[in-house]
Each structure stands twice: as structure tokens, then as C-alpha cells.
Short mmCIF file of C-alpha atoms in Angstrom, two decimals:
data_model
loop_
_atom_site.label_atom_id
_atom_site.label_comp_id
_atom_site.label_asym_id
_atom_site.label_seq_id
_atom_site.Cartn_x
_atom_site.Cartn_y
_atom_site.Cartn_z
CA UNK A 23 0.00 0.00 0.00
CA UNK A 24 1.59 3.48 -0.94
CA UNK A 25 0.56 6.54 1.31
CA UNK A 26 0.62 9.87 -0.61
CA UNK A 27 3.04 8.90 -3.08
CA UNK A 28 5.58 6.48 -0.81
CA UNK A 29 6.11 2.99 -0.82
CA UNK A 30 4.10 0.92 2.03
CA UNK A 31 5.70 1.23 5.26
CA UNK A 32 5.35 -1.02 8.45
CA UNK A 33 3.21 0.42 11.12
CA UNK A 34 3.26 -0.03 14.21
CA UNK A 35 0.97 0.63 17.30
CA UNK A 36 1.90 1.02 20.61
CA UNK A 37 0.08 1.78 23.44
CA UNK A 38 1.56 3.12 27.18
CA UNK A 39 0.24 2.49 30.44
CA UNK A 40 0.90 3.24 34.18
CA UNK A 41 3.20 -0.28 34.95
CA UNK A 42 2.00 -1.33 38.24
CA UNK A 43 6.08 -1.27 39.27
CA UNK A 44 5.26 2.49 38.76
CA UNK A 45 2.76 2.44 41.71
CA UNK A 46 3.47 3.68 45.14
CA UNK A 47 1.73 2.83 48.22
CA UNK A 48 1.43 5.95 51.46
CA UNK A 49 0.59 5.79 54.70
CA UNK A 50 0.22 9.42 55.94
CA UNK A 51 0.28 9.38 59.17
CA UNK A 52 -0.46 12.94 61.53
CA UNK A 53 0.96 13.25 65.02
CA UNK A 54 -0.54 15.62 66.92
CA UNK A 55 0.02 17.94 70.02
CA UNK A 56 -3.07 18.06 71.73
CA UNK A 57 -1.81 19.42 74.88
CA UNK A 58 -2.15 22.51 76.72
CA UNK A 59 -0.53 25.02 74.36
CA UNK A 60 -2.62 23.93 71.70
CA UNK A 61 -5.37 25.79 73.68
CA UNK A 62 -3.95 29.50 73.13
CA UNK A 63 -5.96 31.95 71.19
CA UNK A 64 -4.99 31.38 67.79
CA UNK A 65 -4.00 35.10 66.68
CA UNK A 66 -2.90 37.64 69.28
CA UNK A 67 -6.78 39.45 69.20
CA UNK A 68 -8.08 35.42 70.55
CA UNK A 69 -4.90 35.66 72.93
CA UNK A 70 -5.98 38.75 73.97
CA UNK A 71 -9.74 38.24 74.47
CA UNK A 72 -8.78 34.70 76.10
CA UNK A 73 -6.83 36.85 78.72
CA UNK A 74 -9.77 39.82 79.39
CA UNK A 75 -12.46 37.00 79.63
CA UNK A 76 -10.91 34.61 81.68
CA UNK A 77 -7.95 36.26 83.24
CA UNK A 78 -5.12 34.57 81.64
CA UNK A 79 -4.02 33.33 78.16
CA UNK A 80 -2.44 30.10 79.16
CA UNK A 81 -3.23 27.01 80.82
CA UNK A 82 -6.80 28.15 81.87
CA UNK A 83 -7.80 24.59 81.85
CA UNK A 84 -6.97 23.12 85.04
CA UNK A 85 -8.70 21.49 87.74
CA UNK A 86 -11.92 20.96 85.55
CA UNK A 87 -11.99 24.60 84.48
CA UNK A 88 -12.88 24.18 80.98
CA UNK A 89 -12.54 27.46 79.23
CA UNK A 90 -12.19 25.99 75.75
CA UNK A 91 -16.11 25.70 75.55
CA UNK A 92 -17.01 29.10 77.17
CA UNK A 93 -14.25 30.73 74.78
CA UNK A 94 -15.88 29.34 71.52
CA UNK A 95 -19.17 30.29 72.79
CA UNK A 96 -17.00 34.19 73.20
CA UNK A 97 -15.99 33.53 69.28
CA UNK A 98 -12.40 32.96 70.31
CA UNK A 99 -10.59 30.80 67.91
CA UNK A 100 -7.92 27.84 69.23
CA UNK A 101 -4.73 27.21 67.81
CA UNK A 102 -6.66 23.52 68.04
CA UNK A 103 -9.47 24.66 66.07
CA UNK A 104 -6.79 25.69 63.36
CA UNK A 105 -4.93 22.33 63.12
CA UNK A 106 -7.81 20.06 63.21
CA UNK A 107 -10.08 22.23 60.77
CA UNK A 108 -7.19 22.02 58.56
CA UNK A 109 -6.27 18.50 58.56
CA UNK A 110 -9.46 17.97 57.84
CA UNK A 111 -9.31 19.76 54.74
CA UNK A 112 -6.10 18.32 54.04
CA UNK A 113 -7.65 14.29 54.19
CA UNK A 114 -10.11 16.28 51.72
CA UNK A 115 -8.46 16.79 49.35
CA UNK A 116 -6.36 13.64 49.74
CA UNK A 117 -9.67 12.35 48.82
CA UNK A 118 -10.01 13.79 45.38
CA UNK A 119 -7.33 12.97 44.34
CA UNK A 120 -6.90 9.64 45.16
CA UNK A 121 -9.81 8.13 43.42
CA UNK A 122 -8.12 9.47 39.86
CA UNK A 123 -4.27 9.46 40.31
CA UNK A 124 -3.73 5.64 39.25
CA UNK A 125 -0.32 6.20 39.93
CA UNK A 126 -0.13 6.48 43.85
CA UNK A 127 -2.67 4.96 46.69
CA UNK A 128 -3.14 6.90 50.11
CA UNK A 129 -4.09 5.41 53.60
CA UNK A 130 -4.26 8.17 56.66
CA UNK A 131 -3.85 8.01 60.31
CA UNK A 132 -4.17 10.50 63.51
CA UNK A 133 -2.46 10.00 66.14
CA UNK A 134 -2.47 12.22 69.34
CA UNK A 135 -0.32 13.18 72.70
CA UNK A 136 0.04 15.43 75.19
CA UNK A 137 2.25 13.04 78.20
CA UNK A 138 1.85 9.98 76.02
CA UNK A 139 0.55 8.72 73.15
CA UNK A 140 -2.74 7.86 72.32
CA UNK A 141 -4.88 6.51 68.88
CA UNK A 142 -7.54 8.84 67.44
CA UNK A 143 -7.71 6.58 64.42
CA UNK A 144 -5.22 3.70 63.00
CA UNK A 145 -4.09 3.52 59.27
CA UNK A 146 -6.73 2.99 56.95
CA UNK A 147 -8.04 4.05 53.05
CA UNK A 148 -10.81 4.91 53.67
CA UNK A 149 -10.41 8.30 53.85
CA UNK A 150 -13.54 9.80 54.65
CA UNK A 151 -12.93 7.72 58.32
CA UNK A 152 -10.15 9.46 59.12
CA UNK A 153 -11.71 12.89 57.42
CA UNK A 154 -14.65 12.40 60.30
CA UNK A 155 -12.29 11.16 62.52
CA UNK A 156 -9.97 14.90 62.41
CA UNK A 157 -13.83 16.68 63.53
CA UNK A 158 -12.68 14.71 67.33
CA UNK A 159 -9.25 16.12 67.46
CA UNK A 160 -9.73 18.91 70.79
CA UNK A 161 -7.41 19.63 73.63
CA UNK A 162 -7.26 17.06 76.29
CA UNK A 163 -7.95 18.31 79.38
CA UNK A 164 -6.36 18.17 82.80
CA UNK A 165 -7.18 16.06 85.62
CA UNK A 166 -9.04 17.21 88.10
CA UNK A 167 -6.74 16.47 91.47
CA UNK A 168 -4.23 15.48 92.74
CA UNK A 169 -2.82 18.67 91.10
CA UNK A 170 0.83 17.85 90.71
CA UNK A 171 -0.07 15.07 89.25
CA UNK A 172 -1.40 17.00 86.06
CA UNK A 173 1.95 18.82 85.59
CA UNK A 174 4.45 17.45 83.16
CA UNK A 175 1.88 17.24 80.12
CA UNK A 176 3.65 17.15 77.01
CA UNK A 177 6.25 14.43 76.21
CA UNK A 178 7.29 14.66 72.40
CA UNK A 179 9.58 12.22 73.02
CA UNK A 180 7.54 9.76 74.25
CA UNK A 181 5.17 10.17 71.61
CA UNK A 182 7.76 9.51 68.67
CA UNK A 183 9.11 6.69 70.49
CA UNK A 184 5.93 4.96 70.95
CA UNK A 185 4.36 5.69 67.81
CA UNK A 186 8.32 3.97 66.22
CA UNK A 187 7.71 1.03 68.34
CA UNK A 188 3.93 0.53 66.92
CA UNK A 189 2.92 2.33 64.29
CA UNK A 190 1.60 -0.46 61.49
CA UNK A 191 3.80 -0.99 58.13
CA UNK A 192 6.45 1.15 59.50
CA UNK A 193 9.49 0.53 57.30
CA UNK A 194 7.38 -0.10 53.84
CA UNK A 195 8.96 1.05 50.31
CA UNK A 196 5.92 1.90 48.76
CA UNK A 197 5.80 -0.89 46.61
CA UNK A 198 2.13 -2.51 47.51
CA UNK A 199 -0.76 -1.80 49.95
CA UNK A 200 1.06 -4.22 52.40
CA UNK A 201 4.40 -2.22 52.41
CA UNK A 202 2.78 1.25 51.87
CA UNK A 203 6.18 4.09 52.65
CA UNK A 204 5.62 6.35 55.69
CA UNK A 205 4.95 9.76 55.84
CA UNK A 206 5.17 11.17 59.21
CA UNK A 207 3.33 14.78 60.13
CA UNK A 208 3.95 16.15 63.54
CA UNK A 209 2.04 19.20 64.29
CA UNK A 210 3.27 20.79 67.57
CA UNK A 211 4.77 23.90 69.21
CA UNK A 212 8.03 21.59 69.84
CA UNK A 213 7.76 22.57 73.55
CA UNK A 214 8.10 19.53 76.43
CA UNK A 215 6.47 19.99 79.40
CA UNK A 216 8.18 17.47 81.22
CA UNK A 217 7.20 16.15 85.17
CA UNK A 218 9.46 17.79 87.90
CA UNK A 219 9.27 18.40 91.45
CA UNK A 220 8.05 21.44 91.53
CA UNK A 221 4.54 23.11 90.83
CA UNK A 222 3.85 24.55 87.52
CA UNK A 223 5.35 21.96 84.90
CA UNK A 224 8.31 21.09 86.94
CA UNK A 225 10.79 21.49 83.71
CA UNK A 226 10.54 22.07 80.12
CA UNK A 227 13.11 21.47 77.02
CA UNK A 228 13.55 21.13 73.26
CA UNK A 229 15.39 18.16 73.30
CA UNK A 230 13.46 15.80 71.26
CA UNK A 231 14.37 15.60 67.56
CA UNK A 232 16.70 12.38 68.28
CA UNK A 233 13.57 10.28 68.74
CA UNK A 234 12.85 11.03 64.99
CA UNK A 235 15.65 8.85 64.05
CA UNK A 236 13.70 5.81 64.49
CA UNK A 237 11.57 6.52 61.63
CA UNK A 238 14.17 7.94 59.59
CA UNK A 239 15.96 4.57 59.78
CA UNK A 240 12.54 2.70 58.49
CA UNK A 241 12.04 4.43 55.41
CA UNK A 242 9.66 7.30 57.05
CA UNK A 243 9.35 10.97 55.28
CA UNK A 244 9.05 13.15 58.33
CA UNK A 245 7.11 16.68 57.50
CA UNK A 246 6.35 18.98 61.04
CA UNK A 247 4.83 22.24 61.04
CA UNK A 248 6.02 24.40 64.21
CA UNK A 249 3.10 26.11 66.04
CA UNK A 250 5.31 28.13 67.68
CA UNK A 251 4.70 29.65 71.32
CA UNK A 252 3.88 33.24 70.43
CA UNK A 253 5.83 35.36 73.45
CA UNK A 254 2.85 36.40 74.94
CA UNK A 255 3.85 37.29 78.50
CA UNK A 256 1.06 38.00 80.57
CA UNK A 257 0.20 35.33 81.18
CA UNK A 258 1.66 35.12 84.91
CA UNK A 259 4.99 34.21 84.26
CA UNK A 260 4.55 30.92 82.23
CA UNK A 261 6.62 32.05 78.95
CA UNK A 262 9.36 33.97 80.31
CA UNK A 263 9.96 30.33 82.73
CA UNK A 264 9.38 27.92 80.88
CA UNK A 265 9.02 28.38 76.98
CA UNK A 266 11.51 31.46 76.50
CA UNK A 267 14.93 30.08 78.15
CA UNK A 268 14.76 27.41 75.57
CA UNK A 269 13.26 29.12 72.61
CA UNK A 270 16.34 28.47 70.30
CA UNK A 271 16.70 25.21 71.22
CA UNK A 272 12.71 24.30 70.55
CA UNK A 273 13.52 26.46 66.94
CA UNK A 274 16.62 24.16 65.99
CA UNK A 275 14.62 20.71 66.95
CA UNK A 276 12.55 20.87 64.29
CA UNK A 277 14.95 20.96 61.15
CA UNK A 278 17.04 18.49 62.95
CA UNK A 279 13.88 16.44 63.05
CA UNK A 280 12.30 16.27 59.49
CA UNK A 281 13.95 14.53 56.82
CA UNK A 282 14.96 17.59 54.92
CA UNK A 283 15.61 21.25 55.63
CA UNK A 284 12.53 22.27 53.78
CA UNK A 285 10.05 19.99 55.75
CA UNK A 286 9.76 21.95 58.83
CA UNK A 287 7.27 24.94 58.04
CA UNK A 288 6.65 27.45 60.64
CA UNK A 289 3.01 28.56 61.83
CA UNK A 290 3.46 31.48 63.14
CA UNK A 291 0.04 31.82 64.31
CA UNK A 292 -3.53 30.11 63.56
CA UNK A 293 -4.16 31.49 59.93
CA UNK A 294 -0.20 30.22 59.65
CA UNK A 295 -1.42 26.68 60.40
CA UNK A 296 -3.82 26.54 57.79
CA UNK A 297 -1.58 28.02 55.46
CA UNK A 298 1.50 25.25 56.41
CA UNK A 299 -1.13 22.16 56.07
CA UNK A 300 -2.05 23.69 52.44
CA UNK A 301 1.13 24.35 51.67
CA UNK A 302 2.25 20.33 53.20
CA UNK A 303 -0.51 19.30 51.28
CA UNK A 304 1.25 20.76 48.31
CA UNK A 305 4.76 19.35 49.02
CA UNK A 306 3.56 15.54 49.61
CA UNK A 307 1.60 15.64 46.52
CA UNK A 308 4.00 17.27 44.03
CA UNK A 309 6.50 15.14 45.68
CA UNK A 310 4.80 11.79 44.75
CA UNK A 311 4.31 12.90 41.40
CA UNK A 312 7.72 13.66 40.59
CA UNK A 313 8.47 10.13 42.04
CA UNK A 314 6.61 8.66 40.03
#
């Protein structure tokens, strides 16, 4: 056969097709802070309103005082409200895009801590679980009595360690729903609030990006978004003794932490932690496509 005046030719057809070695597998996997610090006003007008309605900004929790649902009622907005409105956007739009990228399948988990770690929902795909699951994420309050016993409320340490020790398909490659690769999101102010002898948190640090190794050496992305302690300081003294003596050190844990430079975004406030969760949410995506 002759096509527009040259001799027949062989054709041939060829067809391309996402090759299932191309697939990836993701668990994505949020660890949360929901201790006491995650109950400051989320800009410095809730701070400020938080201290004029209740008399202080910080810590207004204890002994069964439970200012979180009289503030809401005031309009004042949680650094809380921020992160879990926001991961719930996030597992969103995790969720439209999973049903048509063939090239990459998603599974979710929430995790939560404040002394120790505790399950809000294990790793699953269905998505829209762990969506409705994000609408329980809240503060945990503080015992009632004894009240030393309350002090000493947020171990990051801990928290990493446990979650190493039994976090499900921990060390996958990505290659199939049974060895799905890790990524790790811890949301906190980077803050420990460690038990002491003394009233009023006994002693605080920074000193807990080593316990990030763990995951590190199983094949685990680690993103964190800093909610930073804004250096609010009337608040009867709680800043200036226990968050601002270690202020660089909290700072430096969190790029020593993540698995690059780039993964630790600060959130400077509460519109900043909606604005680091869309801008994760742009990171891990763009980053699976260009691995694929």
C-alpha cells in the first residue's frame, strides 16, 4: 500500500500504560500535640480576648476549668481549632485525588499526645474515616486532682518513640498496599512539658528531635509544622519560665527532626497553620508525582 506517493511502510501501534512497578503505596500518618498550648488563642486578638475573659491566656484549663467551651461560645478561635479544621481539609483533598491518580494509593492516620501517646484513628483508606475522625481532634484536658499530678503534660519524646515502636507498616517502600512508605506529620509547638518536682510543669526542654531517628531509619518521610509559642507574656509568668529560656533550642529541633531542611514549616500563628497544612498538602503531593 503506498501513502501519498511512498512505498508501504510497516506500522506499528503502541500503546503506554501506568506499569503497576510504577505504583506507590502511602501511609500518611499525623501526630498531633493536643496538649495545653494547643489551647492559646490562635492570633494575638483570641490571645488577647482569652486573657480579658478569663484572666489569663495560658493554661486556663486546670482542675476541671474548661474554658475551651465558654471561649468558643466568646468567638475565640484555638490554635486547636486551626490544626484540626485544617487536617481535615487536608484528608479532603487527599480524597479527590486519590480516586483518579492511578499512579499512587493513600491510607491516613491521627495519632495524638500530650504526656503519652494515644490513637484517634489507626491507618486505613478509607479516607472519609479518618476525614470524620480529624472533627474529634480537641485539647485534652487536665485532671481534676491530685494537682501535681497533672503537671508534666507534654512528652514529644515519648510520643515519637511509641508511635516507632507501633505504628503499622512502618518501614514499607511503597511498593504494595502491604508495604505502603511512611509519611510522618507532627504538628506541635516543639515545647516539652516534662514532670518535675516542683509546681507549675516542673521542667521544660527542646530536646526531642533524636527520637525522629527511628523513623528515619525505616524508610519514614518526616514533615512537622512548628506552632510556635507566640511570646505572649502575661500570662503570669509561664513564657518567660518555661518556653523562653529554651526558645532556640525548641527552633533548631525541628529541622534536625524532618527529613529535609525544607520539611519543617513554621506557623506562626492560627491562619499560619492553615496556610502550612495547604502548603504540606502541596509538598507531599507534588513530591509523589515527581516520584513517580
Amino acid at each position: 500500500m503506498k501513502l501519498f506517493g511512498f512505498k508501504a511502510m510497516p506500522i506499528r501501534a503502541s500503546s503506554t500504560s501506568t506499569s503497576k512497578s510504577l505504583i506507590k503505596y502511602f501511609q500518611i500518618v499525623f501526630l498531633v500535640d493536643v496538649s495545653q498550648s494547643m489551647a492559646v488563642g490562635g492570633t494575638v486578638a483570641d490571645i488577647k480576648k482569652t486573657k480579658d475573659s478569663f484572666g489569663c491566656t495560658f493554661a486556663c484549663h486546670q482542675l476541671g476549668d474548661d474554658t475551651l467551651t465558654k471561649g468558643r461560645m466568646r468567638g475565640i478561635v484555638f490554635k486547636m481549632d486551626y490544626a484540626k479544621t485544617a487536617i481535615a481539609n487536608f484528608l479532603s483533598q487527599m480524597q479527590s485525588i486519590s480516586g483518579s491518580n492511578a499512579s499512587a494509593f493513600y491510607s491516613a492516620a491521627i495519632y495524638t499526645f500530650s504526656d503519652k501517646l494515644r490513637t484517634l484513628i489507626e491507618p486505613t483508606s478509607m479516607l472519609s474515616d479518618v476525614t470524620r475522625a480529624a472533627a474529634w481532634l480537641d485539647v485534652e484536658l487536665l485532671a481534676t486532682a491530685p494537682y501535681k499530678s497533672v503537671i508534666g503534660h507534654t512528652n514529644i519524646t515519648a510520643a515519637l518513640s511509641s508511635l516507632a515502636q507501633t505504628l503499622p507498616k512502618l518501614g514499607g517502600d511503597g511498593s504494595s498496599s502491604t508495604s505502603p512508605q511512611t509519611i510522618l506529620v507532627l504538628i506541635t509547638d516543639g515545647a516539652q512539658d516534662l514532670i518535675g518536682s516542683e509546681l507549675w510543669a516542673g521542667y521544660s526542654d527542646g530536646n526531642w528531635a533524636d527520637s525522629c531517628a527511628a523513623f528515619k531509619a525505616k524508610n519514614a518521610i518526616i514533615y512537622a509544622i512548628n506552632t510556635y509559642y507566640y511570646p505572649y507574656t502575661d500570662d503570669g509568668g509561664y513564657y518567660n519560665k518555661f518556653v523562653s529560656p529554651f526558645a532556640s533550642q525548641i527552633q533548631a529541633a525541628f529541622p534536625k527532626c524532618v527529613s529535609a531542611p525544607s520539611n519543617a514549616i513554621l506557623a506562626s500563628d492560627g491562619p499560619g497553620i492553615t496556610a502550612a497544612v495547604n502548603r504540606l498538602f502541596q509538598k507531599i503531593t507534588s513530591s509523589i508525582r515527581v516520584s513517580n
